[in-house]
Coordinates of C-alpha atoms and ligand atoms in Angstrom, one line a residue:
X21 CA 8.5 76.4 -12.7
X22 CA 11.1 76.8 -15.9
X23 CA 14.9 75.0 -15.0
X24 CA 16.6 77.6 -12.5
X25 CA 20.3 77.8 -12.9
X26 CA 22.0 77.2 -9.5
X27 CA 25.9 76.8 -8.9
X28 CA 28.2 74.2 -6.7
X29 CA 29.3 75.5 -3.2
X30 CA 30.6 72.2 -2.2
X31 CA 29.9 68.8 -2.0
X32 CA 30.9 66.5 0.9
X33 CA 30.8 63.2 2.1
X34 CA 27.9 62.1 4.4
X35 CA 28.7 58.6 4.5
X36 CA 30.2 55.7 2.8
X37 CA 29.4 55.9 -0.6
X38 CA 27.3 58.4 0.2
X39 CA 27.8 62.0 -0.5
X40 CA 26.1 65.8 0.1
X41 CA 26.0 68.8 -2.8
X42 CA 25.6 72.1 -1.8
X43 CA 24.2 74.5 -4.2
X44 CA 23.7 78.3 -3.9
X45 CA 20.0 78.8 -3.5
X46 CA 18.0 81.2 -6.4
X47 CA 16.8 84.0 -5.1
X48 CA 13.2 83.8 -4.9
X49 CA 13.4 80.2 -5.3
X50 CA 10.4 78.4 -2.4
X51 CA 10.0 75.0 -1.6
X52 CA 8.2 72.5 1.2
X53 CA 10.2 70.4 3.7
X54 CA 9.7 67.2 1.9
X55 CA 9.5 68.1 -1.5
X56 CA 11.7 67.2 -4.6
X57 CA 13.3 68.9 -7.8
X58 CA 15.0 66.8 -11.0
X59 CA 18.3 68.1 -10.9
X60 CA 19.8 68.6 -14.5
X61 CA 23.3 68.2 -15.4
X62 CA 25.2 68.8 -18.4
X63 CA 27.0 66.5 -20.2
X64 CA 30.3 67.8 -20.8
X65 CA 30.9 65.1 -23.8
X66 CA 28.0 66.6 -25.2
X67 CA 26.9 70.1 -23.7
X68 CA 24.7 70.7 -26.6
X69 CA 22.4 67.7 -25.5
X70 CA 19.4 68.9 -23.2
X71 CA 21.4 67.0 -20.1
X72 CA 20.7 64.6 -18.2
X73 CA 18.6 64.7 -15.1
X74 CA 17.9 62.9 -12.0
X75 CA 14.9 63.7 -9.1
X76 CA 16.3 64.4 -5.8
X77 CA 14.3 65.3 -3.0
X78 CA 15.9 68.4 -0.9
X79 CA 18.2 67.7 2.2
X80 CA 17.9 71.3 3.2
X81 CA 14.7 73.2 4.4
X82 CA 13.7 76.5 3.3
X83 CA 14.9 78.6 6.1
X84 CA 18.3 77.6 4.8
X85 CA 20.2 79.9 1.8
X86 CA 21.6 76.6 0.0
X87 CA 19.6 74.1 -1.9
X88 CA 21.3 70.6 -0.8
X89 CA 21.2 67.1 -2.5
X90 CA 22.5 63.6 -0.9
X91 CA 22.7 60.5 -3.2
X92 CA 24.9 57.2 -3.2
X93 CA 27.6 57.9 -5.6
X94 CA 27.2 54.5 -8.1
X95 CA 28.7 54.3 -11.4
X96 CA 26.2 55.4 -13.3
X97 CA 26.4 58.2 -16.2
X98 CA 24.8 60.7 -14.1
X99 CA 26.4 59.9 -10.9
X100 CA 30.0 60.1 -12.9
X101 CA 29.4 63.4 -14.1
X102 CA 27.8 64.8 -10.5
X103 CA 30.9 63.2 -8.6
X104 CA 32.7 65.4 -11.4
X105 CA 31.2 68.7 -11.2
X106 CA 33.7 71.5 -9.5
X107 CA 33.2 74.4 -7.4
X108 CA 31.6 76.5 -8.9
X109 CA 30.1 74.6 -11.2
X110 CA 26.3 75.3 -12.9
X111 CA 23.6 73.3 -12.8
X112 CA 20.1 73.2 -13.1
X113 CA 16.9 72.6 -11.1
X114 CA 13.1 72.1 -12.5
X115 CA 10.9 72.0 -9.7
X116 CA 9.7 71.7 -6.8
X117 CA 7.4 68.8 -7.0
X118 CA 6.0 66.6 -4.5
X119 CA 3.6 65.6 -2.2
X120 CA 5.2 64.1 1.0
X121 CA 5.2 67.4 2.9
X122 CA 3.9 67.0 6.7
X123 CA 0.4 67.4 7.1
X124 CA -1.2 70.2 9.0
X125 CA -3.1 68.3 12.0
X126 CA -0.9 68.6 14.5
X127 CA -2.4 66.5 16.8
X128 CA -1.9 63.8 14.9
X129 CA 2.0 62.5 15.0
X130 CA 4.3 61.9 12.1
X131 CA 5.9 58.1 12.0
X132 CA 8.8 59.1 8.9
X133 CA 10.3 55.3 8.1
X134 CA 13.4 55.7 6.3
X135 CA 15.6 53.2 4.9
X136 CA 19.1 54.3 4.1
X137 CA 19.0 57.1 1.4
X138 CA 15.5 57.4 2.1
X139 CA 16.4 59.6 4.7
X140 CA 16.9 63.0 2.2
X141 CA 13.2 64.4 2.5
X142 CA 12.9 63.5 6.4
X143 CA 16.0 66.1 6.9
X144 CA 14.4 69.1 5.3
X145 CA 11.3 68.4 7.5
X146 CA 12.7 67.9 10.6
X147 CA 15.6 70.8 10.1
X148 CA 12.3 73.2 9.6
X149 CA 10.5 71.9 12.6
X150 CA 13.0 72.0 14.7
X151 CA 13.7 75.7 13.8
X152 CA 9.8 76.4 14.3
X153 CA 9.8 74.6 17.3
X154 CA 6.4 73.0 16.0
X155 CA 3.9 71.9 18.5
X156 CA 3.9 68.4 17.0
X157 CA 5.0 64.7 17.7
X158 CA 7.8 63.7 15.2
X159 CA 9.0 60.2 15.4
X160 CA 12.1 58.9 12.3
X161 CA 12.4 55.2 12.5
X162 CA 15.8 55.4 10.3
X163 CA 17.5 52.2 9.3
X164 CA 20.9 51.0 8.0
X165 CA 23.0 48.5 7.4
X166 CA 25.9 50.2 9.7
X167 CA 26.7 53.6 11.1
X168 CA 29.1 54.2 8.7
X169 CA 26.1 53.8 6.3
X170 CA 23.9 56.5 8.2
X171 CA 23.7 60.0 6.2
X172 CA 23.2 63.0 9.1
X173 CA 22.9 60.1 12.1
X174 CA 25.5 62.7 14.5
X175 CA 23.0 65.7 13.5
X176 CA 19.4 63.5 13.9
X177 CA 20.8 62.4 17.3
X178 CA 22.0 66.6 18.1
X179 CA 18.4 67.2 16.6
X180 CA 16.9 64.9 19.3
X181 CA 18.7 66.3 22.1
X182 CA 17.7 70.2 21.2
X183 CA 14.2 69.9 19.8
X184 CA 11.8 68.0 22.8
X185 CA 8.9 66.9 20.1
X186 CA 11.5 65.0 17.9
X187 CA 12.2 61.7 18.8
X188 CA 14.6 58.9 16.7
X189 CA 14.6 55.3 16.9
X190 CA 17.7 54.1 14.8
X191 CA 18.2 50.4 14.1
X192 CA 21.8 49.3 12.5
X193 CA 20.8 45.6 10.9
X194 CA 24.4 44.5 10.0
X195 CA 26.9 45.3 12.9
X196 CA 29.3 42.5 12.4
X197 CA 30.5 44.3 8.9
X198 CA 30.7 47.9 10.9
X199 CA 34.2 49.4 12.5
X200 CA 32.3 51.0 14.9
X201 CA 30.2 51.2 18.2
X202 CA 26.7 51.6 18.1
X203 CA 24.6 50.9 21.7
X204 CA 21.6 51.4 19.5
X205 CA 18.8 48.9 18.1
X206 CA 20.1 46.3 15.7
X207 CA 16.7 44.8 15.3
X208 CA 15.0 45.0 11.4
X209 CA 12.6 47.8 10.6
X210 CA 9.5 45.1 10.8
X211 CA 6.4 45.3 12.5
X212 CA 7.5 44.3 16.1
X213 CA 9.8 47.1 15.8
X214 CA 7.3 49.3 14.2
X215 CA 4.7 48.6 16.8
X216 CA 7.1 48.9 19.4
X217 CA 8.1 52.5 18.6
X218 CA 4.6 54.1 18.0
X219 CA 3.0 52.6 21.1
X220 CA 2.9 55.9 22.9
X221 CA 1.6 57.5 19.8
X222 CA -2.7 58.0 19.0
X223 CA -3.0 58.2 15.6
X224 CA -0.5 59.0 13.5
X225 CA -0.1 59.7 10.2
X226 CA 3.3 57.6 8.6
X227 CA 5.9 58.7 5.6
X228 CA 7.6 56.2 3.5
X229 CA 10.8 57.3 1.3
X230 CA 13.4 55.1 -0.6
X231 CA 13.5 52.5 -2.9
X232 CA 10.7 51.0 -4.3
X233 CA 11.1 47.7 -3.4
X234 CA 11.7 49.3 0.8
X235 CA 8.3 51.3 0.1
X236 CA 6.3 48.7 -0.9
X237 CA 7.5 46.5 1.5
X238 CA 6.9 48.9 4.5
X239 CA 3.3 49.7 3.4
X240 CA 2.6 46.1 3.1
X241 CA 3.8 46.0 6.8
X242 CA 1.9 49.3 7.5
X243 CA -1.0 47.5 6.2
X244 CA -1.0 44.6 8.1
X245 CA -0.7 46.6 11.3
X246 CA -3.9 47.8 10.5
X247 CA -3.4 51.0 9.3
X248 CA -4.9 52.7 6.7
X249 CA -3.6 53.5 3.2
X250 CA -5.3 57.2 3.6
X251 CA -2.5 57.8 7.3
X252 CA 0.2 56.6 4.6
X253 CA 2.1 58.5 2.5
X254 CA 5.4 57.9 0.5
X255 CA 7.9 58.7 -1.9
X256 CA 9.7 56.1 -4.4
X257 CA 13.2 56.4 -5.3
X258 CA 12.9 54.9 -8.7
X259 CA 16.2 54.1 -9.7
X260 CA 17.3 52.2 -6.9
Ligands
LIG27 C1 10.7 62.0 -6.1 C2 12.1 61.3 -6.1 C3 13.0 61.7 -5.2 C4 14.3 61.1 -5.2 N1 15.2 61.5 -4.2 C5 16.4 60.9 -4.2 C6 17.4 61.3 -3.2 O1 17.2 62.2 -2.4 N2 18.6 60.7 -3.3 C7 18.9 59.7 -4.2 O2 20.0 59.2 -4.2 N3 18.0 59.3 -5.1 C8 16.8 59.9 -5.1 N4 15.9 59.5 -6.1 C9 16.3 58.5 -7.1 C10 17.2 59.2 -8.2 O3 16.4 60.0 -9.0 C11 18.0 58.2 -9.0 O4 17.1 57.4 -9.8 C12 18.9 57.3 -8.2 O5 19.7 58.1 -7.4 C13 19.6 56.3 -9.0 O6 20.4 57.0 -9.9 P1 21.7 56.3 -10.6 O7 22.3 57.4 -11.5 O8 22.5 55.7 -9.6 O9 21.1 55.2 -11.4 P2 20.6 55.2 -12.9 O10 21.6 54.6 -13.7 O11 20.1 56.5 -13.4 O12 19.3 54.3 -12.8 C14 19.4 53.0 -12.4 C15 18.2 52.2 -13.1 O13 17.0 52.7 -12.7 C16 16.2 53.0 -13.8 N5 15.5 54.3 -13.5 C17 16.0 55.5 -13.3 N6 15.0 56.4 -13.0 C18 13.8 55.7 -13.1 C19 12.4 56.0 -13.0 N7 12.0 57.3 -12.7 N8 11.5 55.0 -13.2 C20 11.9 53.8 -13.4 N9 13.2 53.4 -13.5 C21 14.1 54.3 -13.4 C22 17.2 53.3 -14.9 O14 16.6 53.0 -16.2 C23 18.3 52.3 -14.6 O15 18.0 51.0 -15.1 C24 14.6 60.1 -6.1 C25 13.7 59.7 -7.1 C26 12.4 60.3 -7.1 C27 11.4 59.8 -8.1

């Protein structure tokens, strides 16, 4: 699919250093919970270049009229010009791409393991699930540093409370550095935790997204629980 133009509604803060951009969605313009797009911006130094462009997977699902993004705001070239970009603004999408969409089995459960930013594709996934009601076992092991670090945490833990087949187990590793309460796990996102979690699950089928070095990592953990790469899939957020 040819670069879609698509315009700024707003962007927000979803946590610290972490922040939401809402786009107006093209018309005609379908996607998969789960799946990605590189989002292009211009340059305005040098609008004549071709951009610059950065994969994002989509916060939003597709019942929803907005295309939205979430990313931690470094200091990059890109990231400068994105924090930049008014109201209003244009920008451009090529895409979607992606594999990391839920599989169709639904007897089989979904394990989603997200560290930090990872959590973008889960939202899309879940939001659509939710709203289908679908007869399936969702479980997000979702972990952070701190709850101010946790984009969407308030609506996951709504999302749990309204939708009986989704189920969240969120770990905060780092308490002592956070201004706020959290009567949650503090444990790391390791195998005892892991095997923990999915004990009253039969077979399910896990989902990896974040950076690289998170990915690999969990797989490796994955792997030495004894599961198979084929009930493993993942996303890696190269870049981070
Ligand atoms: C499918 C997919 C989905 C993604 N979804 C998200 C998301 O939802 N939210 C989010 O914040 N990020 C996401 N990313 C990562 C995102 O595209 C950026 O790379 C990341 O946000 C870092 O951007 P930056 O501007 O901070 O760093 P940059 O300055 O652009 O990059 C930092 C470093 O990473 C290197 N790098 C950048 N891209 C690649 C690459 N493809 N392969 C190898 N090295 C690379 C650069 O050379 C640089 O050294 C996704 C990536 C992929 C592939």
């Amino acid at each position: 699919m040819a670069n879609q133009q698509i315009r700024l509604k707003h962007s927000d803060a979803v946590a610290d250093g972490t922040m939401a951009f809402h786009f107006h969605k093209p018309a005609g313009f379908t996607f998969k919970p789960g799946q990605a797009v590189d989002l292009v911006l211009t340059d305005p130094a040098n609008p004549q270049d071709e951009g610059l462009r950065h994969a994002f997977s989509i916060v939003s699902a597709p019942f929803e009229d907005e295309l939205v993004f979430a990313t931690r705001m470094r200091d990059s070239a890109y990231k400068r010009i994105l924090r930049a970009l008014p109201a209003g603004a244009t920008a451009a999408v090529d895409g979607p791409f992606g594999s990391l969409t839920l599989h169709k089995d639904r007897a089989r459960p979904a394990v989603f393991i997200a560290g930090g930013i990872g959590i973008t594709p889960f939202m899309s996934i879940v939001r659509q699930a939710a709203r289908d009601r679908l007869p399936q076992q969702l479980l997000l092991l979702y972990s952070n540093r701190r709850p101010e670090d946790a984009a969407f945490l308030d609506e996951l833990q709504t999302l749990e409370k309204q939708y009986d087949n989704f189920h969240l187990a969120a770990t905060m590793t780092e308490m002592d550095k956070s201004n706020r309460q959290w009567q949650g796990e503090t444990a790391l996102l390791d195998a005892t935790f892991i095997q923990r979690a999915c004990l009253a699950l039969t077979a399910p089928i896990y989902y990896l997204a974040g950076p690289p070095g998170m990915v690999t990592a969990m797989r490796q953990t994955l792997n030495g629980l004894g599961v198979d790469d084929d009930d493993i899939r993942s996303e890696d957020f190269y870049g981070y």
